[in-house]
Amino acid sequence: MENTIRALPFSGVAVAVLATVFAAAAFGQYPARPIRLFVPNPPGAPPIRLHAWSLPGSAKALGQPIVVENRPGSNGNLSSELTAKAAPDGYTLLLGQDSQIVISPHLYPNLSVDTLRDLAPVATLINTQMVLSVNAALPVKDLREFLEYARRANPPLAYASIGNGSQHHLTMEMLKARARIDLVHVPYKGGGPATVALLAGDVAAMFGAIPLPGTSSRENFAGSP
């Protein structure tokens, strides 16, 4: 994107790997068979690029392949539920995002999984910060101009997110409230489709997550070359 607004001072996002609680007997010969990894995003999203980079080294170190299953939708709730309902033997992992763990329980009252009880944290892989980006056709150069343009827009500008209740969604809603502007939310199933919509001009803006310096080094991944 040619026209990128500066980062706003909102909290970053932590992407963590989680697993169902390991059974004690599983540790003896672990892993003795392939490991399944649920990913709550479609292909092309930043977490997908993250695991594509780290998994070959991790699989080599473990001596077993890691089979990836992409299960986007519902702010990651589907992948959380599939992981929590799997056998608690350490062979089902989740590339989880903070919104799945701490936000979804407050927005979705009928979740069939308690993310704090049914999932156990294994490792934090990356920390990110939210950056506001706009379509290059918008006649704005910085945050102030974007806010002024949004206030004058009639009908209101549309913005993308990676799903209802995501950090991307709530961060933009926070900006709307603080700046007193009106924007229309258009949720997508992951960062890939949302970014495509932004580049195509289907939406005017979105918050995206970029890694913080020093938080996604190869040293974070077991066996990475």
Coordinates of N, CA and C in Angstrom, one line a residue:
M1 N 0.8 -1.2 0.0 CA 0.0 0.0 0.0 C 0.9 1.2 0.0
E2 N 0.6 2.1 -0.9 CA 1.4 3.3 -1.0 C 1.1 4.3 0.1
N3 N -0.1 4.4 0.5 CA -0.6 5.4 1.4 C -0.9 4.8 2.8
T4 N 0.1 4.8 3.7 CA 0.0 4.2 5.0 C 0.0 5.2 6.1
I5 N -1.0 5.3 6.9 CA -1.1 6.2 8.0 C -0.1 5.7 9.1
R6 N 0.4 6.7 9.9 CA 1.3 6.3 11.0 C 0.7 5.4 12.0
A7 N 1.5 4.7 12.8 CA 0.9 3.8 13.8 C 0.3 4.7 14.9
L8 N -0.8 4.2 15.5 CA -1.4 4.9 16.6 C -1.0 4.3 17.9
P9 N -1.0 5.0 19.0 CA -0.5 4.4 20.2 C -1.5 3.5 21.0
F10 N -1.9 2.5 20.2 CA -2.7 1.5 20.9 C -1.9 0.2 21.2
S11 N -2.4 -0.6 22.1 CA -1.6 -1.8 22.5 C -1.4 -2.7 21.3
G12 N -0.3 -3.4 21.4 CA 0.0 -4.4 20.4 C -0.8 -5.7 20.5
V13 N -0.6 -6.6 19.6 CA -1.3 -7.9 19.6 C -0.3 -9.0 19.9
A14 N -0.6 -9.9 20.7 CA 0.3 -11.1 21.0 C -0.3 -12.3 20.3
V15 N 0.5 -13.0 19.4 CA 0.1 -14.2 18.8 C 0.8 -15.3 19.5
A16 N 0.0 -16.2 20.1 CA 0.6 -17.3 20.9 C 0.1 -18.6 20.4
V17 N 1.0 -19.7 20.6 CA 0.6 -21.0 20.3 C 0.0 -21.6 21.5
L18 N -1.2 -22.3 21.4 CA -1.9 -22.9 22.5 C -2.2 -24.3 22.2
A19 N -2.4 -25.1 23.2 CA -2.7 -26.5 23.0 C -3.7 -27.0 24.1
T20 N -4.3 -28.1 23.8 CA -5.1 -28.7 24.8 C -4.2 -29.2 25.9
V21 N -4.6 -29.3 27.1 CA -3.8 -29.7 28.2 C -3.2 -31.1 28.0
F22 N -1.9 -31.2 28.1 CA -1.2 -32.5 27.8 C -1.6 -33.5 28.9
A23 N -1.8 -34.8 28.5 CA -1.9 -35.9 29.4 C -0.5 -36.2 29.9
A24 N -0.4 -36.6 31.2 CA 0.9 -36.9 31.7 C 1.7 -38.0 31.0
A25 N 0.9 -39.0 30.5 CA 1.6 -40.1 29.8 C 2.1 -39.7 28.5
A26 N 1.7 -38.6 27.9 CA 2.1 -38.2 26.6 C 3.5 -37.8 26.5
F27 N 4.1 -37.4 27.6 CA 5.5 -36.8 27.5 C 6.6 -37.8 27.3
G28 N 6.3 -39.1 27.6 CA 7.3 -40.1 27.4 C 7.9 -40.2 26.0
Q29 N 7.1 -40.4 25.0 CA 7.6 -40.6 23.7 C 7.1 -39.5 22.7
Y30 N 6.9 -38.3 23.3 CA 6.3 -37.2 22.5 C 7.4 -36.5 21.6
P31 N 7.1 -36.2 20.3 CA 5.9 -36.7 19.6 C 6.2 -38.0 18.9
A32 N 5.2 -38.9 18.9 CA 5.3 -40.2 18.3 C 4.6 -40.3 17.0
R33 N 3.9 -39.2 16.6 CA 3.1 -39.2 15.4 C 2.9 -37.7 15.0
P34 N 2.4 -37.5 13.8 CA 2.2 -36.1 13.3 C 1.4 -35.2 14.2
I35 N 1.7 -33.9 14.2 CA 1.0 -33.0 15.1 C 0.1 -32.1 14.2
R36 N -1.2 -31.9 14.6 CA -2.1 -31.1 13.9 C -2.1 -29.7 14.4
L37 N -2.0 -28.7 13.5 CA -2.0 -27.3 13.9 C -3.2 -26.5 13.3
F38 N -4.1 -26.1 14.1 CA -5.3 -25.3 13.6 C -4.8 -23.8 13.5
V39 N -5.2 -23.2 12.4 CA -4.8 -21.8 12.2 C -6.2 -21.0 11.9
P40 N -6.5 -20.0 12.6 CA -7.8 -19.3 12.5 C -7.8 -18.3 11.4
N41 N -6.9 -18.4 10.4 CA -6.9 -17.4 9.3 C -6.8 -18.2 8.0
P42 N -7.3 -17.5 6.9 CA -7.1 -18.1 5.6 C -5.7 -18.0 5.1
P43 N -5.3 -18.7 4.0 CA -3.9 -18.6 3.5 C -3.6 -17.2 3.1
G44 N -2.4 -16.7 3.4 CA -1.9 -15.4 3.1 C -1.9 -14.4 4.2
A45 N -2.6 -14.7 5.3 CA -2.6 -13.8 6.5 C -1.3 -13.9 7.2
P46 N -0.9 -12.8 7.9 CA 0.4 -12.8 8.6 C 0.7 -14.1 9.5
P47 N -0.3 -14.6 10.3 CA 0.0 -15.8 11.0 C 0.4 -17.0 10.1
I48 N -0.2 -17.0 8.9 CA 0.1 -18.1 8.0 C 1.5 -18.0 7.5
R49 N 2.0 -16.8 7.2 CA 3.4 -16.6 6.8 C 4.3 -16.9 7.9
L50 N 3.9 -16.6 9.1 CA 4.7 -16.9 10.3 C 4.9 -18.4 10.4
H51 N 3.8 -19.2 10.4 CA 4.0 -20.7 10.6 C 4.7 -21.3 9.4
A52 N 4.5 -20.7 8.2 CA 5.1 -21.3 7.0 C 6.6 -21.1 7.1
W53 N 7.1 -20.1 7.8 CA 8.5 -19.8 7.9 C 9.1 -20.7 9.1
S54 N 8.3 -20.9 10.1 CA 8.9 -21.6 11.3 C 8.6 -23.1 11.4
L55 N 7.6 -23.6 10.7 CA 7.3 -25.0 10.8 C 8.3 -26.0 10.3
P56 N 8.9 -25.7 9.1 CA 9.9 -26.7 8.7 C 11.0 -27.0 9.7
G57 N 11.5 -25.9 10.3 CA 12.5 -26.1 11.4 C 12.0 -26.8 12.6
S58 N 10.8 -26.5 13.0 CA 10.1 -27.1 14.1 C 9.9 -28.5 13.9
A59 N 9.4 -28.9 12.7 CA 9.1 -30.3 12.4 C 10.4 -31.1 12.4
K60 N 11.4 -30.5 11.8 CA 12.7 -31.2 11.8 C 13.2 -31.5 13.2
A61 N 13.1 -30.5 14.1 CA 13.5 -30.7 15.5 C 12.7 -31.7 16.2
L62 N 11.4 -31.8 15.9 CA 10.5 -32.7 16.6 C 10.6 -34.1 16.0
G63 N 11.0 -34.2 14.8 CA 11.1 -35.5 14.2 C 9.7 -36.0 13.7
Q64 N 8.7 -35.1 13.6 CA 7.4 -35.5 13.1 C 6.9 -34.3 12.3
P65 N 6.1 -34.6 11.2 CA 5.5 -33.5 10.5 C 4.4 -32.8 11.3
I66 N 4.2 -31.5 10.9 CA 3.1 -30.7 11.5 C 2.1 -30.4 10.4
V67 N 0.9 -30.9 10.5 CA -0.1 -30.8 9.5 C -1.0 -29.5 9.9
V68 N -1.1 -28.6 8.9 CA -1.8 -27.3 9.1 C -3.2 -27.4 8.6
E69 N -4.2 -27.0 9.4 CA -5.6 -26.9 9.0 C -6.0 -25.5 9.2
N70 N -6.4 -24.8 8.1 CA -6.9 -23.4 8.2 C -8.4 -23.5 8.5
R71 N -8.8 -22.8 9.6 CA -10.2 -22.8 9.9 C -10.6 -21.4 10.3
P72 N -10.7 -20.5 9.3 CA -11.1 -19.1 9.6 C -12.5 -18.9 9.9
G73 N -12.9 -17.8 10.4 CA -14.3 -17.4 10.7 C -14.6 -17.3 12.2
S74 N -15.6 -16.5 12.4 CA -16.1 -16.2 13.8 C -15.0 -15.8 14.8
N75 N -14.1 -14.9 14.3 CA -13.1 -14.4 15.1 C -12.2 -15.4 15.7
G76 N -12.0 -16.5 15.0 CA -11.2 -17.6 15.5 C -11.8 -18.6 16.4
N77 N -13.1 -18.4 16.7 CA -13.8 -19.2 17.6 C -13.9 -20.7 17.2
L78 N -14.0 -20.9 15.9 CA -14.1 -22.3 15.4 C -12.8 -23.1 15.7
S79 N -11.7 -22.4 15.4 CA -10.4 -23.1 15.6 C -10.2 -23.3 17.1
S80 N -10.6 -22.4 17.9 CA -10.5 -22.6 19.4 C -11.3 -23.8 19.9
E81 N -12.5 -23.9 19.4 CA -13.4 -25.0 19.8 C -12.9 -26.3 19.3
L82 N -12.4 -26.4 18.1 CA -11.8 -27.6 17.6 C -10.6 -28.1 18.4
T83 N -9.8 -27.1 18.8 CA -8.6 -27.5 19.6 C -9.0 -27.9 21.0
A84 N -9.9 -27.2 21.6 CA -10.3 -27.6 22.9 C -11.0 -28.9 23.0
K85 N -11.7 -29.3 22.0 CA -12.5 -30.6 22.0 C -11.6 -31.7 21.5
A86 N -10.4 -31.5 21.1 CA -9.5 -32.6 20.7 C -9.0 -33.3 21.9
A87 N -8.5 -34.5 21.7 CA -7.9 -35.3 22.8 C -6.8 -34.5 23.4
P88 N -6.7 -34.5 24.8 CA -5.7 -33.7 25.5 C -4.4 -34.5 25.5
D89 N -3.8 -34.7 24.4 CA -2.6 -35.5 24.3 C -1.4 -34.7 23.7
G90 N -1.6 -33.4 23.4 CA -0.5 -32.6 22.9 C -0.3 -32.7 21.4
Y91 N -1.2 -33.4 20.7 CA -1.1 -33.6 19.3 C -2.0 -32.7 18.5
T92 N -2.7 -31.8 19.2 CA -3.5 -30.8 18.5 C -3.1 -29.4 19.1
L93 N -2.6 -28.5 18.2 CA -2.2 -27.2 18.6 C -3.0 -26.1 17.9
L94 N -3.0 -25.0 18.5 CA -3.7 -23.8 17.9 C -2.7 -22.6 17.8
L95 N -2.6 -22.1 16.6 CA -1.9 -20.8 16.4 C -2.9 -19.7 16.8
G96 N -3.0 -19.4 18.1 CA -4.0 -18.5 18.6 C -3.6 -17.1 18.6
Q97 N -4.7 -16.2 18.6 CA -4.5 -14.8 18.7 C -5.2 -14.3 19.9
D98 N -4.7 -13.1 20.4 CA -5.2 -12.6 21.7 C -6.7 -12.4 21.7
S99 N -7.3 -12.0 20.5 CA -8.7 -11.7 20.4 C -9.5 -13.0 20.7
Q100 N -9.0 -14.1 20.2 CA -9.7 -15.4 20.5 C -9.8 -15.7 22.0
I101 N -8.7 -15.4 22.7 CA -8.6 -15.9 24.0 C -9.2 -14.9 25.0
V102 N -9.1 -13.6 24.9 CA -9.5 -12.7 25.9 C -10.7 -11.8 25.4
I103 N -10.9 -11.7 24.1 CA -12.0 -10.8 23.7 C -13.3 -11.6 23.4
S104 N -13.1 -12.7 22.6 CA -14.3 -13.5 22.2 C -15.2 -13.9 23.4
P105 N -14.7 -14.3 24.5 CA -15.6 -14.7 25.6 C -16.5 -13.6 26.1
H106 N -16.1 -12.3 25.8 CA -17.0 -11.2 26.3 C -18.0 -10.8 25.2
L107 N -17.7 -11.2 23.9 CA -18.6 -10.8 22.8 C -19.5 -11.9 22.3
Y108 N -19.1 -13.2 22.6 CA -19.9 -14.3 22.2 C -20.4 -15.1 23.4
P109 N -21.5 -14.8 23.9 CA -22.0 -15.5 25.2 C -22.2 -17.0 25.1
N110 N -22.4 -17.5 23.8 CA -22.7 -18.9 23.7 C -21.5 -19.8 23.3
L111 N -20.3 -19.3 23.5 CA -19.1 -20.1 23.2 C -19.2 -21.4 23.9
S112 N -18.8 -22.5 23.2 CA -18.8 -23.8 23.8 C -17.5 -24.2 24.5
V113 N -16.6 -23.2 24.4 CA -15.3 -23.4 25.0 C -14.9 -22.3 26.0
D114 N -14.3 -22.6 27.1 CA -13.7 -21.6 28.0 C -12.3 -21.5 27.6
T115 N -11.9 -20.4 26.9 CA -10.5 -20.3 26.4 C -9.5 -20.3 27.5
L116 N -9.8 -19.8 28.7 CA -8.8 -19.8 29.7 C -8.7 -21.1 30.5
R117 N -9.7 -21.9 30.4 CA -9.7 -23.2 31.1 C -9.4 -24.3 30.2
D118 N -9.9 -24.3 29.0 CA -9.7 -25.4 28.1 C -8.5 -25.4 27.2
L119 N -7.8 -24.3 27.2 CA -6.6 -24.2 26.4 C -5.4 -23.8 27.3
A120 N -4.3 -24.3 27.0 CA -3.1 -24.1 27.9 C -2.0 -23.4 27.0
P121 N -1.5 -22.2 27.5 CA -0.4 -21.6 26.7 C 0.9 -22.3 26.6
V122 N 1.5 -22.4 25.4 CA 2.8 -23.1 25.2 C 3.9 -22.1 25.0
A123 N 3.7 -21.1 24.1 CA 4.7 -20.2 23.8 C 4.2 -18.9 23.1
T124 N 4.8 -17.8 23.3 CA 4.4 -16.6 22.6 C 5.4 -16.5 21.4
L125 N 4.8 -16.4 20.2 CA 5.7 -16.4 19.0 C 6.0 -15.0 18.5
I126 N 5.1 -14.1 18.6 CA 5.3 -12.8 18.0 C 4.4 -11.7 18.7
N127 N 4.9 -10.5 18.8 CA 4.1 -9.3 19.3 C 4.0 -8.4 18.1
T128 N 2.8 -7.8 18.0 CA 2.6 -6.9 16.9 C 2.0 -5.5 17.4
Q129 N 2.0 -4.5 16.5 CA 1.3 -3.3 16.8 C 0.4 -3.0 15.6
M130 N -0.7 -2.2 16.0 CA -1.7 -1.9 15.0 C -1.3 -0.7 14.2
V131 N -1.4 -0.8 12.9 CA -1.1 0.3 12.0 C -2.3 0.6 11.1
L132 N -2.7 1.9 11.0 CA -3.8 2.3 10.2 C -3.3 2.5 8.8
S133 N -4.0 1.8 7.8 CA -3.6 2.0 6.4 C -4.9 2.4 5.6
V134 N -4.7 3.1 4.5 CA -5.8 3.5 3.7 C -5.5 3.2 2.2
N135 N -6.6 3.2 1.5 CA -6.4 3.0 0.0 C -5.7 4.1 -0.6
A136 N -4.8 3.9 -1.5 CA -3.9 4.9 -2.1 C -4.7 6.0 -2.8
A137 N -5.9 5.7 -3.2 CA -6.7 6.8 -3.9 C -7.2 7.8 -3.0
L138 N -7.2 7.6 -1.7 CA -7.8 8.6 -0.8 C -6.8 9.8 -0.8
P139 N -7.4 11.0 -0.8 CA -6.5 12.3 -0.9 C -6.1 12.7 0.5
V140 N -5.4 11.8 1.2 CA -4.9 12.1 2.5 C -3.4 11.7 2.7
K141 N -2.7 12.4 3.5 CA -1.3 12.1 3.7 C -0.9 11.7 5.1
D142 N -1.8 12.0 6.1 CA -1.5 11.6 7.5 C -2.8 11.4 8.2
L143 N -2.7 11.1 9.5 CA -3.8 10.8 10.3 C -4.8 11.9 10.4
R144 N -4.3 13.2 10.6 CA -5.2 14.3 10.7 C -6.0 14.5 9.4
E145 N -5.4 14.4 8.3 CA -6.1 14.5 7.0 C -7.2 13.4 6.8
F146 N -6.8 12.2 7.3 CA -7.8 11.1 7.2 C -9.0 11.4 8.0
L147 N -8.8 11.8 9.2 CA -9.9 12.1 10.1 C -10.8 13.2 9.6
E148 N -10.2 14.2 9.0 CA -11.0 15.3 8.5 C -11.8 14.9 7.2
Y149 N -11.1 14.0 6.4 CA -11.8 13.5 5.2 C -12.9 12.6 5.7
A150 N -12.7 11.8 6.7 CA -13.8 10.9 7.1 C -15.0 11.6 7.7
R151 N -14.7 12.7 8.4 CA -15.8 13.5 8.9 C -16.7 14.1 7.8
R152 N -16.1 14.5 6.7 CA -16.9 15.1 5.6 C -17.5 14.0 4.7
A153 N -17.1 12.8 4.8 CA -17.6 11.8 3.9 C -19.1 11.5 4.1
N154 N -19.8 11.5 2.9 CA -21.2 11.2 2.9 C -21.6 10.4 1.7
P155 N -21.8 9.1 1.8 CA -22.0 8.3 3.0 C -20.7 8.1 3.7
P156 N -20.8 7.5 4.9 CA -19.5 7.3 5.7 C -18.6 6.3 5.0
L157 N -17.3 6.5 5.2 CA -16.3 5.5 4.6 C -16.5 4.2 5.3
A158 N -16.2 3.1 4.5 CA -16.2 1.8 5.0 C -14.8 1.3 5.4
Y159 N -14.7 0.5 6.4 CA -13.4 0.0 6.8 C -13.4 -1.5 7.0
A160 N -12.3 -2.2 6.7 CA -12.3 -3.6 6.8 C -11.7 -4.0 8.2
S161 N -12.0 -5.2 8.6 CA -11.4 -5.9 9.7 C -11.2 -7.4 9.4
I162 N -10.5 -8.1 10.3 CA -10.4 -9.5 10.1 C -11.5 -10.3 10.7
G163 N -12.5 -9.6 11.3 CA -13.6 -10.3 11.9 C -14.2 -9.5 13.0
N164 N -15.5 -9.8 13.4 CA -16.1 -9.1 14.5 C -15.4 -9.5 15.8
G165 N -15.1 -8.4 16.6 CA -14.4 -8.7 17.8 C -12.9 -8.8 17.8
S166 N -12.4 -8.7 16.6 CA -10.9 -8.7 16.5 C -10.3 -7.4 17.0
Q167 N -8.9 -7.5 17.2 CA -8.2 -6.3 17.6 C -8.4 -5.2 16.5
H168 N -8.4 -5.6 15.2 CA -8.5 -4.7 14.1 C -9.9 -4.0 14.2
H169 N -10.9 -4.7 14.5 CA -12.2 -4.1 14.6 C -12.3 -3.2 15.8
L170 N -11.9 -3.6 17.0 CA -12.0 -2.8 18.2 C -11.1 -1.6 18.2
T171 N -10.0 -1.7 17.6 CA -9.1 -0.6 17.5 C -9.7 0.5 16.7
M172 N -10.3 0.2 15.5 CA -11.0 1.2 14.7 C -12.2 1.8 15.4
E173 N -12.9 1.0 16.2 CA -14.0 1.5 16.9 C -13.5 2.5 18.0
M174 N -12.4 2.2 18.6 CA -11.8 3.1 19.6 C -11.4 4.4 18.9
L175 N -10.8 4.3 17.7 CA -10.5 5.6 17.0 C -11.7 6.3 16.6
K176 N -12.8 5.7 16.2 CA -14.1 6.3 15.9 C -14.6 7.1 17.1
A177 N -14.6 6.5 18.3 CA -15.1 7.1 19.4 C -14.3 8.3 19.9
R178 N -12.9 8.1 19.8 CA -12.1 9.2 20.3 C -12.1 10.4 19.3
A179 N -12.2 10.1 18.0 CA -12.1 11.2 17.0 C -13.5 11.7 16.6
R180 N -14.5 11.0 17.1 CA -15.9 11.3 16.8 C -16.2 11.4 15.3
I181 N -15.9 10.3 14.7 CA -16.1 10.1 13.2 C -17.0 8.9 13.0
D182 N -17.6 8.8 11.9 CA -18.5 7.7 11.5 C -17.9 6.9 10.4
L183 N -17.8 5.6 10.6 CA -17.3 4.7 9.7 C -18.1 3.4 9.7
V184 N -18.2 2.7 8.5 CA -19.0 1.5 8.4 C -18.1 0.3 8.5
H185 N -18.4 -0.6 9.4 CA -17.5 -1.8 9.6 C -17.9 -2.9 8.6
V186 N -16.9 -3.4 7.9 CA -17.1 -4.6 7.0 C -16.1 -5.7 7.4
P187 N -16.6 -6.7 8.1 CA -15.7 -7.8 8.6 C -15.4 -8.8 7.5
Y188 N -14.2 -9.3 7.4 CA -13.7 -10.3 6.5 C -13.2 -11.5 7.3
K189 N -13.0 -12.6 6.6 CA -12.5 -13.8 7.2 C -11.0 -13.8 7.1
G190 N -10.4 -12.9 7.8 CA -8.9 -12.9 7.8 C -8.3 -11.7 7.2
G191 N -7.0 -11.5 7.5 CA -6.3 -10.4 7.0 C -6.1 -10.4 5.5
G192 N -5.9 -11.6 4.9 CA -5.7 -11.6 3.4 C -6.9 -11.0 2.6
P193 N -8.1 -11.5 2.8 CA -9.3 -10.9 2.1 C -9.5 -9.5 2.5
A194 N -9.2 -9.1 3.7 CA -9.4 -7.7 4.1 C -8.4 -6.8 3.4
T195 N -7.2 -7.2 3.3 CA -6.2 -6.4 2.5 C -6.5 -6.3 1.1
V196 N -6.9 -7.4 0.5 CA -7.3 -7.4 -0.9 C -8.5 -6.4 -1.2
A197 N -9.4 -6.3 -0.2 CA -10.5 -5.4 -0.3 C -10.0 -4.0 -0.2
L198 N -9.1 -3.7 0.6 CA -8.5 -2.4 0.8 C -7.8 -1.9 -0.5
L199 N -6.9 -2.8 -1.0 CA -6.2 -2.5 -2.2 C -7.1 -2.3 -3.4
A200 N -8.2 -3.0 -3.5 CA -9.2 -2.9 -4.6 C -10.1 -1.7 -4.4
G201 N -10.1 -1.0 -3.3 CA -10.9 0.1 -3.1 C -12.3 -0.2 -2.6
D202 N -12.5 -1.5 -2.3 CA -13.9 -1.9 -1.7 C -14.1 -1.2 -0.4
V203 N -13.0 -1.0 0.4 CA -13.1 -0.3 1.6 C -12.0 0.8 1.6
A204 N -12.2 1.8 2.5 CA -11.3 2.9 2.4 C -10.1 2.8 3.4
A205 N -10.2 2.0 4.4 CA -9.2 1.9 5.4 C -9.3 0.6 6.2
M206 N -8.3 0.3 7.0 CA -8.3 -0.8 7.9 C -7.1 -0.7 8.8
F207 N -7.2 -1.3 10.0 CA -6.0 -1.5 10.8 C -5.4 -2.9 10.5
G208 N -4.1 -2.9 10.4 CA -3.3 -4.1 10.2 C -2.3 -4.3 11.3
A209 N -1.9 -5.5 11.5 CA -0.9 -5.8 12.5 C 0.5 -6.0 11.9
I210 N 1.5 -5.4 12.4 CA 2.9 -5.6 11.9 C 3.7 -6.0 13.1
P211 N 4.7 -6.9 12.9 CA 5.6 -7.3 14.0 C 6.4 -6.2 14.6
L212 N 6.5 -6.2 16.0 CA 7.3 -5.2 16.6 C 8.8 -5.7 16.5
P213 N 9.7 -4.8 16.4 CA 11.1 -5.1 16.2 C 11.6 -6.0 17.3
G214 N 12.3 -7.1 16.8 CA 12.9 -8.0 17.8 C 12.0 -9.1 18.4
T215 N 10.7 -9.1 18.0 CA 9.8 -10.1 18.6 C 9.5 -11.2 17.7
S216 N 10.0 -11.3 16.5 CA 9.7 -12.4 15.6 C 11.0 -13.0 15.1
S217 N 12.1 -13.0 15.9 CA 13.4 -13.5 15.4 C 13.3 -15.0 15.3
R218 N 14.2 -15.6 14.6 CA 14.3 -17.0 14.4 C 14.6 -17.7 15.7
E219 N 15.2 -17.0 16.7 CA 15.5 -17.6 18.0 C 14.2 -18.1 18.7
N220 N 13.0 -17.5 18.3 CA 11.8 -17.8 19.0 C 11.3 -19.2 18.6
F221 N 11.8 -19.8 17.5 CA 11.3 -21.0 17.0 C 12.3 -22.2 17.1
A222 N 11.8 -23.2 17.8 CA 12.7 -24.4 18.0 C 13.1 -25.0 16.7
G223 N 14.4 -25.2 16.5 CA 14.9 -25.9 15.3 C 15.0 -25.0 14.1
S224 N 14.6 -23.7 14.2 CA 14.7 -22.9 13.0 C 16.1 -22.7 12.5
P225 N 16.4 -22.8 11.2 CA 17.7 -22.6 10.7 C 18.2 -21.2 10.9

